[in-house]
Amino acid sequence: MSTPDASTKVGESEHAFPEGRAVAVIGAGTMGHGIAQVFAAVGTSVRLYDVDLARAEKGRDQVKSGLARVVQKGKLSAADAERIVAAITPVATIAAATSGVSLVVEAAPEDMSLKVKIFQDVLASAPADAILGSNTSSLSITELGARIGAADRTVGLHFFNPPPVMELLEIVRGVGTSEPTVARARAIATKIGKTSILVNDAPGFATSRLGVVIGAEAMRMLESGVASVGDIDRAMELGYRHPMGPLKLTDLVGLDVRLAILDHLHKELGEQFRAPAILRKLVRAGHLGKKTGRGFYVWTAEGPREA
Ligand code: 3HC
């Protein structure tokens, strides 16, 4: 396998979404609804699936409320916001989500068995040429492709939170991912206005492997009383110009998501990725960050404040 190129934007976007074919997004949570918005914003019909219709509808409603704030700021017309929301159809079955689509993007929790089950269901109804994209943050695309028996069209399409705002799409090439699939993934990135990087499958890819190191170290510093939550975050915000400190970012991403990544990387890569005790404790308490209203910060309508 050759070494991936540096960050590039590649053309050929005409191959991304064959005329009239929708995209399926499986999972309407924090990432799934944002990913649905990204595709809807470029005029693609999106079918948004979750385990029950209410959750899929909630995902679409979150797109609507997020866009309402952008309209309020005068950065999007109300008509465009309406058009984007209207392009997203919540659905209650994987068959309804995937029939006739050119692309499936799975954004389910970080559990390999769950993802395998989802893609087995997807394979029963999606067209034989549909790209099978997983938004996994760290799990092996090689294993996923092999276990579902469709390695050639399985590829990592790793988005970043919040998906409509973040510029990167990390494309992950498994051992069995075909070059035409990689080319289509590149074209998809271009079509949705993202810059892609290509990474050969490895635990945590490029982004999660690097990102969790800073987050976990910040938690260990908090545990050993080096500084407060706010001061650790300000260290990186003001001293390194990170848009958001590592603890606030963990709240944004979800403490459960970060814990799952760390546990996986610990198993695959060793001791340096052992999850800090404070992270496991907060997850056990149900303090998962912004989405539950509490993590390292308490989240209010005005934003995060130190707990
Ligand atoms: N839809 C479309 N646009 C939106 C939007 C939405 N729902 N919400 C906000 N925007 C736009 C705003 O209009 C604004 O546009 P502008 O730059 O033209 O003014 C822009 O996005 C920024 O929004 P805000 O002004 O409201 O917010 P901030 O400037 O405070 O930025 C932030 C918020 C983008 C979250 C910034 O703090 C940031 O970049 N934080 C770091 C995020 C990060 O690192 N994410 C990666 C996490 S790791 C991950 O996701 C991987 C996963 O696998 C775990």
Short mmCIF file of C-alpha atoms and ligand atoms in Angstrom, two decimals:
data_model
loop_
_atom_site.label_atom_id
_atom_site.label_comp_id
_atom_site.label_asym_id
_atom_site.label_seq_id
_atom_site.Cartn_x
_atom_site.Cartn_y
_atom_site.Cartn_z
CA MET A 1 0.00 0.00 0.00
CA SER A 2 1.44 3.37 -0.92
CA THR A 3 1.82 6.22 1.52
CA PRO A 4 -1.14 8.61 1.34
CA ASP A 5 -0.62 12.03 -0.20
CA ALA A 6 -0.66 15.19 1.81
CA SER A 7 -3.89 17.20 2.18
CA THR A 8 -5.47 17.71 -1.23
CA LYS A 9 -8.66 18.72 -2.92
CA VAL A 10 -9.39 16.50 -5.87
CA GLY A 11 -11.83 17.20 -8.68
CA GLU A 12 -14.13 14.66 -10.39
CA SER A 13 -17.02 15.67 -8.19
CA GLU A 14 -19.33 14.56 -10.99
CA HIS A 15 -18.82 10.99 -9.74
CA ALA A 16 -19.87 11.84 -6.21
CA PHE A 17 -23.63 11.68 -6.41
CA PRO A 18 -25.08 10.25 -9.59
CA GLU A 19 -28.10 12.25 -10.67
CA GLY A 20 -31.16 11.79 -8.56
CA ARG A 21 -29.58 9.41 -6.08
CA ALA A 22 -29.91 10.11 -2.41
CA VAL A 23 -27.45 9.60 0.43
CA ALA A 24 -28.27 7.57 3.54
CA VAL A 25 -27.02 8.63 6.95
CA ILE A 26 -27.31 5.89 9.56
CA GLY A 27 -27.47 7.41 13.05
CA ALA A 28 -28.99 10.81 13.82
CA GLY A 29 -26.96 11.69 16.91
CA THR A 30 -24.36 14.42 17.40
CA MET A 31 -22.45 13.52 14.25
CA GLY A 32 -25.19 11.94 12.14
CA HIS A 33 -27.49 14.94 12.00
CA GLY A 34 -24.56 17.24 11.25
CA ILE A 35 -23.42 14.96 8.42
CA ALA A 36 -26.97 14.92 7.04
CA GLN A 37 -26.90 18.74 7.02
CA VAL A 38 -23.60 18.76 5.11
CA PHE A 39 -25.06 16.70 2.25
CA ALA A 40 -28.41 18.49 2.27
CA ALA A 41 -26.62 21.82 2.04
CA VAL A 42 -25.19 20.87 -1.38
CA GLY A 43 -28.61 19.91 -2.71
CA THR A 44 -28.50 16.16 -2.08
CA SER A 45 -31.53 14.31 -0.76
CA VAL A 46 -30.67 12.68 2.54
CA ARG A 47 -32.46 9.83 4.30
CA LEU A 48 -31.71 10.02 7.98
CA TYR A 49 -32.17 6.79 9.91
CA ASP A 50 -32.03 6.02 13.61
CA VAL A 51 -33.31 3.15 15.73
CA ASP A 52 -36.72 4.75 15.95
CA LEU A 53 -38.40 7.42 13.87
CA ALA A 54 -38.58 9.86 16.81
CA ARG A 55 -34.77 9.90 17.07
CA ALA A 56 -34.40 10.45 13.33
CA GLU A 57 -36.92 13.31 13.51
CA LYS A 58 -35.08 14.78 16.48
CA GLY A 59 -31.90 14.76 14.37
CA ARG A 60 -33.65 16.71 11.62
CA ASP A 61 -35.05 19.13 14.23
CA GLN A 62 -31.53 19.73 15.53
CA VAL A 63 -30.47 20.66 12.01
CA LYS A 64 -33.40 23.08 11.90
CA SER A 65 -32.55 24.76 15.21
CA GLY A 66 -28.82 24.96 14.36
CA LEU A 67 -29.66 26.63 11.05
CA ALA A 68 -32.11 29.01 12.72
CA ARG A 69 -29.16 30.47 14.66
CA VAL A 70 -27.17 30.88 11.44
CA VAL A 71 -30.18 32.65 9.84
CA GLN A 72 -30.49 34.87 12.91
CA LYS A 73 -26.86 35.93 12.46
CA GLY A 74 -27.69 36.91 8.87
CA LYS A 75 -25.35 34.31 7.34
CA LEU A 76 -28.02 32.23 5.60
CA SER A 77 -31.41 33.08 4.14
CA ALA A 78 -34.50 31.59 5.75
CA ALA A 79 -35.40 30.08 2.37
CA ASP A 80 -32.03 28.30 2.11
CA ALA A 81 -32.37 26.99 5.65
CA GLU A 82 -35.81 25.66 4.79
CA ARG A 83 -34.49 24.03 1.63
CA ILE A 84 -31.73 22.26 3.57
CA VAL A 85 -34.11 20.96 6.22
CA ALA A 86 -36.60 19.85 3.56
CA ALA A 87 -33.88 17.77 1.85
CA ILE A 88 -33.59 15.58 4.95
CA THR A 89 -36.15 12.78 5.31
CA PRO A 90 -36.21 10.93 8.62
CA VAL A 91 -36.87 7.22 8.09
CA ALA A 92 -37.58 4.28 10.38
CA THR A 93 -35.89 1.40 8.56
CA ILE A 94 -32.49 0.79 7.05
CA ALA A 95 -34.20 -0.54 3.93
CA ALA A 96 -36.06 2.77 3.47
CA ALA A 97 -32.86 4.70 4.13
CA THR A 98 -30.67 2.88 1.64
CA SER A 99 -32.78 1.83 -1.34
CA GLY A 100 -31.38 3.46 -4.46
CA VAL A 101 -28.66 5.49 -2.71
CA SER A 102 -25.16 6.08 -4.05
CA LEU A 103 -23.59 6.47 -0.63
CA VAL A 104 -24.20 5.29 2.92
CA VAL A 105 -22.56 7.12 5.82
CA GLU A 106 -22.78 5.23 9.09
CA ALA A 107 -22.52 7.34 12.25
CA ALA A 108 -23.48 4.86 14.97
CA PRO A 109 -21.75 4.40 18.36
CA GLU A 110 -18.16 3.11 18.44
CA ASP A 111 -18.91 -0.60 18.62
CA MET A 112 -17.57 -2.88 15.90
CA SER A 113 -20.29 -5.55 16.32
CA LEU A 114 -22.99 -2.90 16.01
CA LYS A 115 -21.41 -1.44 12.88
CA VAL A 116 -21.06 -4.90 11.32
CA LYS A 117 -24.74 -5.60 12.01
CA ILE A 118 -25.77 -2.24 10.52
CA PHE A 119 -23.78 -2.81 7.34
CA GLN A 120 -25.12 -6.35 6.98
CA ASP A 121 -28.60 -4.80 6.97
CA VAL A 122 -27.43 -2.06 4.61
CA LEU A 123 -26.06 -4.66 2.18
CA ALA A 124 -29.46 -6.31 1.99
CA SER A 125 -31.07 -3.17 0.55
CA ALA A 126 -28.45 -0.74 -0.80
CA PRO A 127 -27.47 -0.81 -4.49
CA ALA A 128 -24.45 -2.98 -5.30
CA ASP A 129 -22.41 0.09 -6.32
CA ALA A 130 -23.12 2.21 -3.24
CA ILE A 131 -20.09 3.40 -1.27
CA LEU A 132 -20.14 2.13 2.31
CA GLY A 133 -18.69 4.92 4.45
CA SER A 134 -18.14 4.72 8.19
CA ASN A 135 -17.67 7.78 10.36
CA THR A 136 -15.85 5.69 12.97
CA SER A 137 -13.28 7.72 14.95
CA SER A 138 -10.87 4.87 15.51
CA LEU A 139 -12.12 1.37 14.64
CA SER A 140 -10.53 -0.64 11.85
CA ILE A 141 -11.94 -0.06 8.38
CA THR A 142 -10.03 -3.16 7.24
CA GLU A 143 -11.83 -5.31 9.83
CA LEU A 144 -15.22 -3.74 9.08
CA GLY A 145 -14.86 -4.29 5.32
CA ALA A 146 -13.68 -7.89 5.79
CA ARG A 147 -16.41 -8.80 8.26
CA ILE A 148 -19.21 -7.54 6.04
CA GLY A 149 -17.69 -9.13 2.93
CA ALA A 150 -17.60 -5.86 0.97
CA ALA A 151 -14.10 -4.58 1.65
CA ASP A 152 -13.67 -3.00 -1.78
CA ARG A 153 -16.42 -0.39 -1.24
CA THR A 154 -15.89 0.12 2.49
CA VAL A 155 -14.05 3.32 3.39
CA GLY A 156 -13.64 5.57 6.42
CA LEU A 157 -15.35 8.94 6.02
CA HIS A 158 -14.41 10.62 9.26
CA PHE A 159 -16.14 13.94 9.91
CA PHE A 160 -15.42 16.40 12.72
CA ASN A 161 -17.72 18.02 15.19
CA PRO A 162 -19.55 20.22 14.24
CA PRO A 163 -19.66 18.63 10.76
CA PRO A 164 -21.16 21.65 8.93
CA VAL A 165 -18.33 23.88 10.18
CA MET A 166 -15.20 21.74 10.30
CA GLU A 167 -13.24 21.69 7.04
CA LEU A 168 -11.65 18.26 7.18
CA LEU A 169 -12.81 14.90 5.88
CA GLU A 170 -10.39 12.15 6.91
CA ILE A 171 -10.64 9.36 4.34
CA VAL A 172 -9.46 6.02 5.68
CA ARG A 173 -8.30 3.37 3.25
CA GLY A 174 -8.62 -0.21 4.53
CA VAL A 175 -6.43 -3.00 3.17
CA GLY A 176 -9.29 -4.10 0.90
CA THR A 177 -10.61 -0.65 -0.07
CA SER A 178 -10.42 -0.32 -3.86
CA GLU A 179 -8.79 2.65 -5.55
CA PRO A 180 -12.05 3.60 -7.35
CA THR A 181 -13.71 3.77 -3.92
CA VAL A 182 -10.94 6.05 -2.65
CA ALA A 183 -11.33 8.23 -5.76
CA ARG A 184 -15.08 8.47 -5.17
CA ALA A 185 -14.50 9.36 -1.53
CA ARG A 186 -12.16 12.15 -2.62
CA ALA A 187 -14.79 13.39 -5.06
CA ILE A 188 -17.45 13.30 -2.35
CA ALA A 189 -15.22 15.46 -0.13
CA THR A 190 -14.87 18.01 -2.91
CA LYS A 191 -18.60 18.01 -3.61
CA ILE A 192 -19.42 18.78 0.02
CA GLY A 193 -16.77 21.47 0.28
CA LYS A 194 -14.37 19.61 2.56
CA THR A 195 -10.64 19.19 2.26
CA SER A 196 -9.70 15.54 2.45
CA ILE A 197 -6.68 13.76 3.79
CA LEU A 198 -6.03 10.12 2.96
CA VAL A 199 -4.85 7.86 5.76
CA ASN A 200 -4.05 4.16 5.60
CA ASP A 201 -6.05 2.22 8.19
CA ALA A 202 -4.32 2.32 11.59
CA PRO A 203 -5.78 2.59 15.11
CA GLY A 204 -7.13 6.13 15.60
CA PHE A 205 -6.09 7.08 12.04
CA ALA A 206 -4.24 10.44 12.07
CA THR A 207 -6.72 12.70 13.83
CA SER A 208 -8.08 10.70 16.77
CA ARG A 209 -4.67 9.29 17.64
CA LEU A 210 -3.21 12.77 17.97
CA GLY A 211 -6.32 14.46 19.36
CA VAL A 212 -6.93 12.13 22.29
CA VAL A 213 -3.34 12.46 23.50
CA ILE A 214 -3.83 16.14 24.38
CA GLY A 215 -7.28 15.50 25.82
CA ALA A 216 -6.13 12.61 28.03
CA GLU A 217 -3.08 14.52 29.25
CA ALA A 218 -5.28 17.50 30.15
CA MET A 219 -7.45 15.15 32.24
CA ARG A 220 -4.41 13.68 34.00
CA MET A 221 -3.21 17.24 34.75
CA LEU A 222 -6.64 18.02 36.21
CA GLU A 223 -6.50 14.85 38.34
CA SER A 224 -3.12 15.76 39.75
CA GLY A 225 -4.15 19.36 40.50
CA VAL A 226 -1.86 21.12 38.02
CA ALA A 227 -4.51 23.78 37.23
CA SER A 228 -8.27 24.29 37.03
CA VAL A 229 -10.45 23.13 34.12
CA GLY A 230 -10.68 26.70 32.79
CA ASP A 231 -6.96 27.42 33.12
CA ILE A 232 -5.92 24.17 31.41
CA ASP A 233 -8.23 25.09 28.53
CA ARG A 234 -7.05 28.71 28.41
CA ALA A 235 -3.46 27.42 28.23
CA MET A 236 -4.17 25.91 24.83
CA GLU A 237 -6.71 28.51 23.65
CA LEU A 238 -4.53 31.53 24.33
CA GLY A 239 -1.05 30.01 24.35
CA TYR A 240 -1.45 27.78 21.29
CA ARG A 241 -4.45 29.35 19.55
CA HIS A 242 -6.54 26.19 19.68
CA PRO A 243 -10.12 27.32 19.05
CA MET A 244 -11.21 25.40 22.12
CA GLY A 245 -9.27 23.91 25.04
CA PRO A 246 -8.93 20.10 25.33
CA LEU A 247 -11.46 19.68 28.16
CA LYS A 248 -14.12 21.84 26.50
CA LEU A 249 -13.49 19.95 23.27
CA THR A 250 -13.98 16.64 25.10
CA ASP A 251 -17.33 18.00 26.29
CA LEU A 252 -18.24 18.93 22.71
CA VAL A 253 -17.22 15.56 21.25
CA GLY A 254 -18.80 13.54 24.09
CA LEU A 255 -16.96 11.95 27.02
CA ASP A 256 -18.36 8.54 26.07
CA VAL A 257 -16.99 8.92 22.54
CA ARG A 258 -13.54 9.91 23.82
CA LEU A 259 -13.54 7.02 26.31
CA ALA A 260 -14.41 4.50 23.59
CA ILE A 261 -11.56 5.82 21.43
CA LEU A 262 -9.07 5.69 24.30
CA ASP A 263 -10.10 2.16 25.33
CA HIS A 264 -9.67 0.99 21.74
CA LEU A 265 -6.29 2.70 21.31
CA HIS A 266 -5.12 1.38 24.69
CA LYS A 267 -5.88 -2.15 23.52
CA GLU A 268 -4.24 -1.63 20.13
CA LEU A 269 -1.32 0.69 20.86
CA GLY A 270 -0.54 0.37 24.55
CA GLU A 271 -0.18 2.14 27.86
CA GLN A 272 0.16 5.73 26.62
CA PHE A 273 -3.55 5.61 25.69
CA ARG A 274 -4.88 4.35 29.04
CA ALA A 275 -8.07 6.33 29.81
CA PRO A 276 -7.77 8.66 32.83
CA ALA A 277 -9.88 7.57 35.83
CA ILE A 278 -11.75 10.90 35.88
CA LEU A 279 -13.04 10.29 32.36
CA ARG A 280 -14.38 6.84 33.19
CA LYS A 281 -15.94 8.18 36.40
CA LEU A 282 -17.77 11.03 34.63
CA VAL A 283 -19.05 8.66 31.93
CA ARG A 284 -20.34 6.25 34.59
CA ALA A 285 -22.15 9.19 36.21
CA GLY A 286 -23.83 10.00 32.89
CA HIS A 287 -21.94 13.30 32.52
CA LEU A 288 -21.20 12.97 28.81
CA GLY A 289 -20.55 16.63 28.03
CA LYS A 290 -22.56 19.16 26.07
CA LYS A 291 -25.19 16.65 24.96
CA THR A 292 -26.20 15.82 28.55
CA GLY A 293 -25.61 19.34 29.91
CA ARG A 294 -22.61 18.37 32.02
CA GLY A 295 -19.08 17.06 31.57
CA PHE A 296 -15.97 18.96 32.59
CA TYR A 297 -18.22 22.03 32.32
CA VAL A 298 -21.88 22.70 33.01
CA TRP A 299 -23.57 23.65 29.72
CA THR A 300 -26.29 26.28 29.82
CA ALA A 301 -28.12 28.24 27.12
CA GLU A 302 -25.41 30.90 27.53
CA GLY A 303 -22.62 28.36 26.97
CA PRO A 304 -20.23 26.38 29.16
CA ARG A 305 -19.32 27.40 32.72
CA GLU A 306 -16.92 25.71 35.11
CA ALA A 307 -18.67 23.11 37.28
N1 3HC B 1 -24.61 25.09 10.42
C1 3HC B 1 -23.86 25.84 9.60
N2 3HC B 1 -22.98 26.75 10.03
C2 3HC B 1 -22.84 26.91 11.36
C3 3HC B 1 -23.59 26.16 12.28
C4 3HC B 1 -24.52 25.21 11.75
N3 3HC B 1 -25.29 24.43 12.53
N4 3HC B 1 -23.25 26.54 13.51
C5 3HC B 1 -22.32 27.48 13.39
N5 3HC B 1 -22.08 27.72 12.09
C6 3HC B 1 -21.12 28.67 11.54
C7 3HC B 1 -21.34 30.06 12.09
O1 3HC B 1 -22.28 30.78 11.32
C8 3HC B 1 -19.95 30.65 12.01
O2 3HC B 1 -19.71 31.10 10.68
P1 3HC B 1 -18.67 32.29 10.38
O3 3HC B 1 -17.30 31.75 10.72
O4 3HC B 1 -18.86 32.55 8.92
O5 3HC B 1 -19.07 33.41 11.30
C9 3HC B 1 -19.04 29.48 12.29
O6 3HC B 1 -19.81 28.31 11.99
C10 3HC B 1 -18.55 29.41 13.72
O7 3HC B 1 -19.67 29.38 14.59
P2 3HC B 1 -19.78 30.22 15.93
O8 3HC B 1 -19.37 31.66 15.69
O9 3HC B 1 -21.13 30.00 16.50
O10 3HC B 1 -18.82 29.49 16.91
P3 3HC B 1 -17.31 29.72 17.28
O11 3HC B 1 -16.62 30.71 16.44
O12 3HC B 1 -17.33 29.87 18.74
O13 3HC B 1 -16.71 28.30 16.87
C11 3HC B 1 -16.39 25.98 16.92
C12 3HC B 1 -17.27 27.12 17.37
C13 3HC B 1 -16.41 25.86 15.40
C14 3HC B 1 -16.98 24.70 17.53
C15 3HC B 1 -14.93 26.25 17.41
O14 3HC B 1 -14.94 26.46 18.80
C16 3HC B 1 -14.01 25.11 17.11
O15 3HC B 1 -13.48 25.01 16.02
N6 3HC B 1 -13.77 24.25 18.11
C17 3HC B 1 -12.95 23.07 17.94
C18 3HC B 1 -13.76 21.99 17.28
C19 3HC B 1 -12.96 20.74 17.05
O16 3HC B 1 -11.78 20.64 17.33
N7 3HC B 1 -13.66 19.70 16.53
C20 3HC B 1 -13.06 18.41 16.29
C21 3HC B 1 -13.36 17.50 17.43
S1 3HC B 1 -12.74 15.88 17.20
C22 3HC B 1 -13.96 15.11 16.31
O17 3HC B 1 -15.00 15.64 16.06
C23 3HC B 1 -13.68 13.73 15.83
C24 3HC B 1 -14.68 12.76 16.36
O18 3HC B 1 -14.52 11.57 15.70
C25 3HC B 1 -14.55 12.52 17.83
#
